[in-house]
Coordinates of C-alpha atoms and ligand atoms in Angstrom, one line a residue:
X1 CA -29.0 33.7 -46.1
X2 CA -26.4 32.3 -43.6
X3 CA -26.3 28.5 -43.4
X4 CA -25.1 26.6 -40.4
X5 CA -21.5 25.3 -40.5
X6 CA -21.8 22.8 -37.6
X7 CA -21.7 19.8 -39.9
X8 CA -18.8 21.1 -41.9
X9 CA -16.7 21.6 -38.8
X10 CA -17.1 18.0 -37.6
X11 CA -17.1 15.8 -40.7
X12 CA -15.5 12.8 -38.8
X13 CA -14.4 12.7 -35.2
X14 CA -12.1 9.7 -35.7
X15 CA -8.6 10.5 -34.3
X16 CA -5.9 9.2 -36.6
X17 CA -4.1 6.1 -35.6
X18 CA -1.6 7.1 -32.9
X19 CA 1.2 5.1 -34.4
X20 CA 1.0 7.3 -37.6
X21 CA 0.9 10.6 -35.7
X22 CA 4.1 12.4 -34.6
X23 CA 3.1 13.8 -31.2
X24 CA 6.0 16.3 -31.2
X25 CA 4.5 17.9 -34.4
X26 CA 1.1 17.9 -32.8
X27 CA 2.4 19.8 -29.8
X28 CA 4.5 22.2 -32.0
X29 CA 1.5 23.0 -34.2
X30 CA -0.8 23.5 -31.2
X31 CA 1.7 25.9 -29.8
X32 CA 2.0 27.8 -33.1
X33 CA -1.8 28.0 -33.3
X34 CA -2.0 29.4 -29.7
X35 CA 0.7 32.0 -30.6
X36 CA -1.4 33.1 -33.6
X37 CA -4.5 33.3 -31.5
X38 CA -2.7 35.4 -28.9
X39 CA -1.7 37.8 -31.6
X40 CA -5.2 37.9 -33.0
X41 CA -6.7 38.6 -29.5
X42 CA -4.0 41.2 -28.7
X43 CA -4.9 43.1 -31.9
X44 CA -8.2 43.9 -30.3
X45 CA -6.4 45.4 -27.4
X46 CA -4.1 47.3 -29.8
X47 CA -7.1 48.8 -31.6
X48 CA -8.7 49.8 -28.3
X49 CA -5.4 51.4 -27.1
X50 CA -5.1 53.3 -30.4
X51 CA -8.7 54.4 -30.8
X52 CA -9.3 55.5 -27.2
X53 CA -6.0 57.4 -26.9
X54 CA -4.5 55.1 -24.3
X55 CA -1.2 54.7 -26.1
X56 CA -1.2 58.5 -26.7
X57 CA -1.8 59.3 -23.1
X58 CA 1.0 57.0 -22.0
X59 CA 3.4 58.5 -24.5
X60 CA 6.2 60.4 -22.7
X61 CA 4.1 60.3 -19.5
X62 CA 6.6 58.0 -17.6
X63 CA 5.3 55.4 -15.2
X64 CA 1.5 55.7 -14.5
X65 CA -0.9 53.8 -12.2
X66 CA -4.0 52.4 -13.8
X67 CA -6.1 54.9 -11.9
X68 CA -4.0 57.8 -13.3
X69 CA -4.3 56.5 -16.8
X70 CA -8.1 56.0 -16.4
X71 CA -8.4 59.6 -15.0
X72 CA -6.3 61.2 -17.7
X73 CA -8.3 59.4 -20.5
X74 CA -11.6 59.5 -18.7
X75 CA -12.1 55.8 -19.3
X76 CA -13.5 53.1 -17.1
X77 CA -10.9 52.3 -14.4
X78 CA -11.6 48.6 -14.3
X79 CA -11.3 48.1 -18.0
X80 CA -8.2 50.3 -18.2
X81 CA -6.7 48.1 -15.5
X82 CA -7.5 44.9 -17.5
X83 CA -6.2 46.5 -20.7
X84 CA -2.9 47.4 -19.0
X85 CA -2.6 43.8 -17.8
X86 CA -3.2 42.5 -21.4
X87 CA -0.7 44.9 -22.7
X88 CA 1.8 43.9 -20.0
X89 CA 1.7 40.2 -20.7
X90 CA 2.1 40.9 -24.4
X91 CA 5.2 43.1 -23.6
X92 CA 3.7 46.2 -25.2
X93 CA 3.8 48.0 -21.8
X94 CA 6.4 47.7 -19.0
X95 CA 5.0 46.9 -15.6
X96 CA 6.7 48.1 -12.4
X97 CA 5.1 45.7 -9.8
X98 CA 6.6 47.4 -6.7
X99 CA 5.3 50.8 -7.6
X100 CA 2.1 49.4 -9.2
X101 CA 2.8 51.5 -12.3
X102 CA 2.9 50.9 -16.1
X103 CA 5.0 52.6 -18.7
X104 CA 5.1 52.7 -22.5
X105 CA 8.7 52.5 -23.7
X106 CA 9.7 55.3 -26.1
X107 CA 10.6 52.7 -28.7
X108 CA 7.1 51.2 -28.5
X109 CA 5.6 54.7 -28.8
X110 CA 7.5 55.0 -32.1
X111 CA 5.4 52.1 -33.5
X112 CA 2.1 52.8 -31.7
X113 CA 1.5 56.5 -31.0
X114 CA 4.0 58.8 -32.7
X115 CA 2.5 59.5 -36.2
X116 CA 5.7 61.2 -37.5
X117 CA 7.9 58.2 -36.7
X118 CA 9.1 56.0 -39.6
X119 CA 8.1 53.0 -37.5
X120 CA 4.5 54.1 -37.0
X121 CA 2.5 51.1 -38.3
X122 CA -0.3 50.8 -35.8
X123 CA -2.8 51.6 -38.6
X124 CA -2.3 48.0 -39.7
X125 CA -4.2 46.9 -36.6
X126 CA -7.4 48.5 -38.0
X127 CA -6.9 46.6 -41.3
X128 CA -6.5 43.3 -39.5
X129 CA -9.5 44.1 -37.2
X130 CA -11.5 45.0 -40.3
X131 CA -11.2 41.4 -41.4
X132 CA -13.2 40.3 -38.3
X133 CA -15.8 43.0 -38.8
X134 CA -16.6 41.6 -42.2
X135 CA -16.4 37.9 -41.5
X136 CA -20.0 37.2 -42.2
X137 CA -19.8 38.9 -45.6
X138 CA -16.6 36.9 -46.3
X139 CA -18.4 33.6 -45.5
X140 CA -21.1 34.6 -48.0
X141 CA -18.5 35.5 -50.6
X142 CA -16.8 32.1 -50.3
X143 CA -20.2 30.4 -50.7
X144 CA -21.3 32.8 -53.5
X145 CA -19.7 34.8 -56.3
X146 CA -16.6 35.7 -54.3
X147 CA -17.3 39.4 -54.2
X148 CA -17.8 41.8 -51.3
X149 CA -19.2 45.2 -52.0
X150 CA -16.8 48.1 -50.9
X151 CA -19.6 49.6 -48.8
X152 CA -19.5 46.6 -46.5
X153 CA -16.0 47.4 -45.3
X154 CA -16.0 49.6 -42.2
X155 CA -14.7 53.2 -42.3
X156 CA -12.2 52.2 -39.6
X157 CA -10.5 49.9 -42.1
X158 CA -10.2 52.7 -44.7
X159 CA -8.8 54.9 -41.9
X160 CA -6.3 52.1 -41.0
X161 CA -5.2 51.9 -44.7
X162 CA -4.7 55.7 -44.7
X163 CA -2.6 55.8 -41.6
X164 CA -0.6 52.7 -42.3
X165 CA 0.4 53.7 -45.8
X166 CA 1.0 57.3 -44.9
X167 CA 4.1 56.3 -43.0
X168 CA 5.7 54.7 -46.1
X169 CA 4.6 57.7 -48.3
X170 CA 6.1 60.2 -45.8
X171 CA 9.4 58.4 -45.5
X172 CA 9.9 56.8 -48.8
X173 CA 7.9 58.3 -51.7
X174 CA 10.1 61.4 -52.4
X175 CA 13.4 60.1 -51.0
X176 CA 13.7 56.6 -52.4
X177 CA 10.8 55.4 -54.5
X178 CA 10.4 58.2 -57.1
X179 CA 14.1 58.9 -57.5
X180 CA 14.5 55.2 -58.5
X181 CA 12.2 55.7 -61.5
X182 CA 14.1 57.1 -64.5
X183 CA 13.2 60.7 -65.3
X184 CA 10.3 60.9 -62.9
X185 CA 11.6 63.5 -60.5
X186 CA 12.8 65.7 -63.3
X187 CA 9.3 65.6 -64.8
X188 CA 7.6 66.3 -61.5
X189 CA 9.9 69.2 -60.8
X190 CA 9.2 70.7 -64.2
X191 CA 5.4 70.4 -63.5
X192 CA 3.7 67.3 -64.6
X193 CA 0.0 66.4 -65.0
X194 CA -0.3 63.5 -62.5
X195 CA -3.2 61.0 -62.0
X196 CA -3.2 59.1 -58.7
X197 CA -5.6 56.2 -59.4
X198 CA -7.2 54.4 -56.5
X199 CA -6.1 57.4 -54.3
X200 CA -8.3 56.4 -51.3
X201 CA -8.3 59.3 -48.9
X202 CA -5.7 61.1 -50.9
X203 CA -2.6 60.7 -48.8
X204 CA -0.2 60.0 -51.7
X205 CA -2.0 62.6 -53.9
X206 CA -1.5 65.3 -51.4
X207 CA 2.1 64.3 -50.7
X208 CA 3.0 64.5 -54.4
X209 CA 1.3 67.9 -54.7
X210 CA 3.2 69.1 -51.6
X211 CA 6.6 67.8 -52.8
X212 CA 6.3 69.0 -56.4
X213 CA 4.1 72.2 -56.3
X214 CA 4.5 72.8 -60.1
X215 CA 2.4 69.6 -60.8
X216 CA -1.3 69.4 -61.3
X217 CA -2.5 66.3 -59.4
X218 CA -5.8 64.6 -59.7
X219 CA -6.8 61.7 -57.5
X220 CA -9.4 59.1 -58.7
X221 CA -11.1 56.5 -56.6
X222 CA -14.2 54.3 -57.1
X223 CA -15.1 54.6 -53.4
X224 CA -17.1 57.9 -53.0
X225 CA -16.7 58.2 -49.2
X226 CA -12.9 58.1 -49.6
X227 CA -13.0 60.8 -52.2
X228 CA -15.1 63.0 -49.9
X229 CA -12.6 62.4 -47.1
X230 CA -9.7 63.2 -49.5
X231 CA -11.4 66.5 -50.6
X232 CA -11.9 67.5 -47.0
X233 CA -8.2 66.8 -46.3
X234 CA -7.2 68.9 -49.3
X235 CA -9.3 71.8 -48.1
X236 CA -7.8 71.5 -44.6
X237 CA -4.3 71.5 -46.1
X238 CA -5.1 74.5 -48.2
X239 CA -4.4 72.7 -51.4
X240 CA -6.7 74.1 -54.0
X241 CA -4.5 72.8 -56.8
X242 CA -5.4 69.1 -56.1
X243 CA -8.7 67.6 -57.4
X244 CA -10.4 64.4 -56.4
X245 CA -12.9 62.6 -58.6
X246 CA -15.1 59.5 -57.9
X247 CA -14.3 57.3 -60.9
X248 CA -13.5 53.7 -61.8
X249 CA -9.9 53.3 -62.9
X250 CA -11.0 52.1 -66.3
X251 CA -12.6 55.5 -67.1
X252 CA -10.2 58.0 -65.6
X253 CA -9.8 61.2 -67.5
X254 CA -9.9 63.3 -69.4
X255 CA -6.1 63.8 -69.2
X256 CA -3.7 63.8 -70.9
X257 CA -1.4 62.9 -68.1
X258 CA 2.4 62.8 -67.9
X259 CA 2.5 60.5 -65.0
X260 CA -0.1 57.9 -63.7
X261 CA 0.5 56.3 -60.3
X262 CA -1.3 53.5 -58.5
X263 CA -0.5 53.3 -54.8
X264 CA -1.5 49.9 -53.2
X265 CA -4.5 50.0 -55.4
X266 CA -3.9 48.1 -58.7
X267 CA -4.6 44.7 -57.1
X268 CA -7.8 46.0 -55.5
X269 CA -9.4 46.9 -58.9
X270 CA -12.0 44.8 -60.6
X271 CA -10.0 44.9 -63.9
X272 CA -6.3 45.8 -63.5
X273 CA -5.5 45.1 -67.1
X274 CA -8.3 47.5 -68.3
X275 CA -7.1 50.0 -65.7
X276 CA -3.6 49.8 -67.0
X277 CA -4.8 50.1 -70.6
X278 CA -6.8 53.2 -69.7
X279 CA -3.8 54.7 -67.9
X280 CA -1.7 54.1 -71.1
X281 CA -4.4 55.6 -73.3
X282 CA -4.5 58.8 -71.2
X283 CA -0.7 59.2 -70.9
X284 CA 1.3 61.3 -73.3
X285 CA 3.9 59.5 -75.4
X286 CA 6.9 58.8 -73.1
X287 CA 4.6 59.2 -70.1
X288 CA 5.4 57.2 -67.0
X289 CA 3.3 54.7 -65.1
X290 CA 4.2 53.8 -61.5
X291 CA 2.5 51.0 -59.5
X292 CA 3.4 50.6 -55.8
X293 CA 2.3 47.3 -54.6
X294 CA 2.7 45.5 -51.3
X295 CA 5.9 43.5 -51.2
X296 CA 5.3 40.0 -52.5
X297 CA 7.2 37.1 -53.9
X298 CA 6.7 35.2 -57.1
X299 CA 6.7 31.8 -55.4
X300 CA 4.2 31.0 -52.7
X301 CA 6.6 28.7 -50.9
X302 CA 9.2 31.4 -50.5
X303 CA 6.8 33.4 -48.2
X304 CA 6.1 30.6 -45.7
X305 CA 6.3 31.9 -42.2
X306 CA 7.1 35.5 -43.2
X307 CA 4.8 37.7 -41.0
X308 CA 4.1 40.4 -43.6
X309 CA 3.4 37.8 -46.3
X310 CA 1.1 36.0 -43.8
X311 CA -0.8 39.2 -43.0
X312 CA -1.0 40.2 -46.6
X313 CA -2.4 36.8 -47.8
X314 CA -5.0 36.9 -45.1
X315 CA -6.0 40.5 -45.9
X316 CA -5.9 39.7 -49.5
X317 CA -8.3 36.8 -49.1
X318 CA -10.6 38.8 -46.8
X319 CA -10.6 42.3 -48.3
X320 CA -8.6 43.0 -51.5
X321 CA -9.6 39.9 -53.6
X322 CA -13.3 39.9 -52.7
X323 CA -13.3 43.7 -53.2
X324 CA -12.0 43.1 -56.7
X325 CA -14.3 40.1 -57.4
X326 CA -17.3 42.4 -56.4
X327 CA -16.6 44.8 -59.3
X328 CA -17.0 44.5 -63.0
X329 CA -14.0 42.7 -64.4
X330 CA -13.9 40.3 -61.4
X331 CA -10.1 39.8 -61.9
X332 CA -9.1 39.1 -58.2
X333 CA -5.4 39.8 -58.6
X334 CA -4.7 39.8 -54.9
X335 CA -2.0 41.7 -52.9
X336 CA 0.4 38.8 -53.3
X337 CA 1.7 36.9 -56.2
X338 CA 5.0 38.6 -56.9
X339 CA 6.6 41.2 -59.2
X340 CA 6.8 39.0 -62.3
X341 CA 3.0 38.8 -62.7
X342 CA 2.7 42.6 -62.3
X343 CA 5.4 43.3 -64.7
X344 CA 3.7 41.1 -67.2
X345 CA 0.4 43.0 -66.7
X346 CA 2.3 46.3 -67.6
X347 CA 3.7 44.8 -70.7
X348 CA 0.4 43.2 -71.8
X349 CA -1.2 46.6 -71.4
X350 CA 1.2 47.9 -74.1
X351 CA 3.8 49.7 -71.9
X352 CA 7.5 49.4 -72.6
X353 CA 10.5 49.0 -70.4
X354 CA 8.5 47.5 -67.5
X355 CA 10.8 47.1 -64.5
X356 CA 11.0 46.7 -60.8
X357 CA 12.5 50.0 -59.6
X358 CA 12.4 49.3 -55.9
X359 CA 12.1 46.2 -53.8
X360 CA 12.6 47.4 -50.2
X361 CA 11.1 44.3 -48.5
X362 CA 7.9 46.1 -47.7
X363 CA 6.8 47.5 -51.0
X364 CA 7.4 46.9 -54.7
X365 CA 7.7 49.9 -57.0
X366 CA 7.0 48.9 -60.6
X367 CA 7.3 51.3 -63.5
X368 CA 7.0 51.4 -67.2
X369 CA 6.8 53.9 -70.1
X370 CA 4.2 54.6 -72.7
Ligands
SAM401 C1 -5.8 49.7 -50.2 S1 -6.6 51.2 -50.8 C2 -5.2 52.3 -51.1 C3 -5.7 53.7 -51.1 C4 -4.6 54.7 -51.3 N1 -4.0 54.6 -52.6 C5 -3.6 54.7 -50.2 O1 -2.5 54.2 -50.5 O2 -3.9 55.1 -49.1 C6 -7.1 50.7 -52.4 C7 -8.0 51.8 -53.1 O3 -8.3 51.4 -54.4 C8 -9.6 51.8 -54.6 N2 -10.2 51.1 -55.8 C9 -10.6 49.8 -55.8 N3 -11.1 49.5 -57.0 C10 -11.0 50.6 -57.8 C11 -11.4 50.9 -59.1 N4 -11.9 50.0 -59.9 N5 -11.2 52.2 -59.5 C12 -10.6 53.1 -58.7 N6 -10.3 52.9 -57.5 C13 -10.5 51.6 -57.0 C14 -10.3 51.6 -53.3 O4 -11.5 52.3 -53.2 C15 -9.3 52.0 -52.3 O5 -9.4 53.4 -52.0

């Protein structure tokens, strides 16, 4: 049951003694808060532009009037006009006042509407918006046992994860991440049995299978709707050599596997130590484990002000940590916390030679050997 928060918001209305307050700092912080709120509000417009195909319709179209954009997208003209204004004042869209037109610069389309671009990160807007969609559940989690059931998170958020991470997998997985792991590419080329644990909608699973067709790849995920989506994608891609199973990471199998990978999933699990122990159990001697985790730093204070650390701590508190606390194990590792902690988990699970293979400022690629 939801309890009112009114009293908690106004515990004491006394304004601190003016002599003890630095007004410049008050102003600076109020400005910083406003900037954050502007970003948060604009994210709603970004999601609308993405979902309704407004960015896509503007891509490569040159200058358009609001009426032209409304007609080509079949959307409500007044709302399209307002959306264009919101996008203009946030500098997403260029406005040509004399002609009364609006234009999406090609460089912005690379980020917002061209899925093949290495800068295509608009999927993250759905992840951020997902936090708002589950705010009530988060309040309850804070007051209760800390957990949020996976079914509470909206499909749009899982879709955002899929699209956001696909960009990194497409442009980094085969070219920089895997080559940095000793012996991994040789094994994949020779035909390895690979488990992709916490595979979500199967983006990384399918990419591994496509790059290294001699491999047998199985994706495992606890979230059944994601597994169903992954299977549908495999069928669409004509990949009958890839299997997807609904399973908790702590019971994957039967194996044996030559390679076990976790892509942005280890921290989401209820029991990462048990998941790593299971991976080790199912790996052959000399088998390789790879965990790709969101970039993070060992010391909290080193991340102050960094936009990606700020987003990650927020998403971690709203989604990843309660998602983990809602599962058996209730470990709550969180997306942040740095490589040292993750390397320690690998070693504690019995792996040898745990090391950070890649730190590209966006992701960490950790690896170890059985
Ligand atoms: C952030 S998503 C990443 C999905 C996918 N690896 C990707 O990169 O697109 C984390 C995934 O871990 C899965 N997951 C969470 N806990 C799990 C568990 N205990 N066992 C297996 N999968 C789990 C979630 O269902 C989700 O699909």
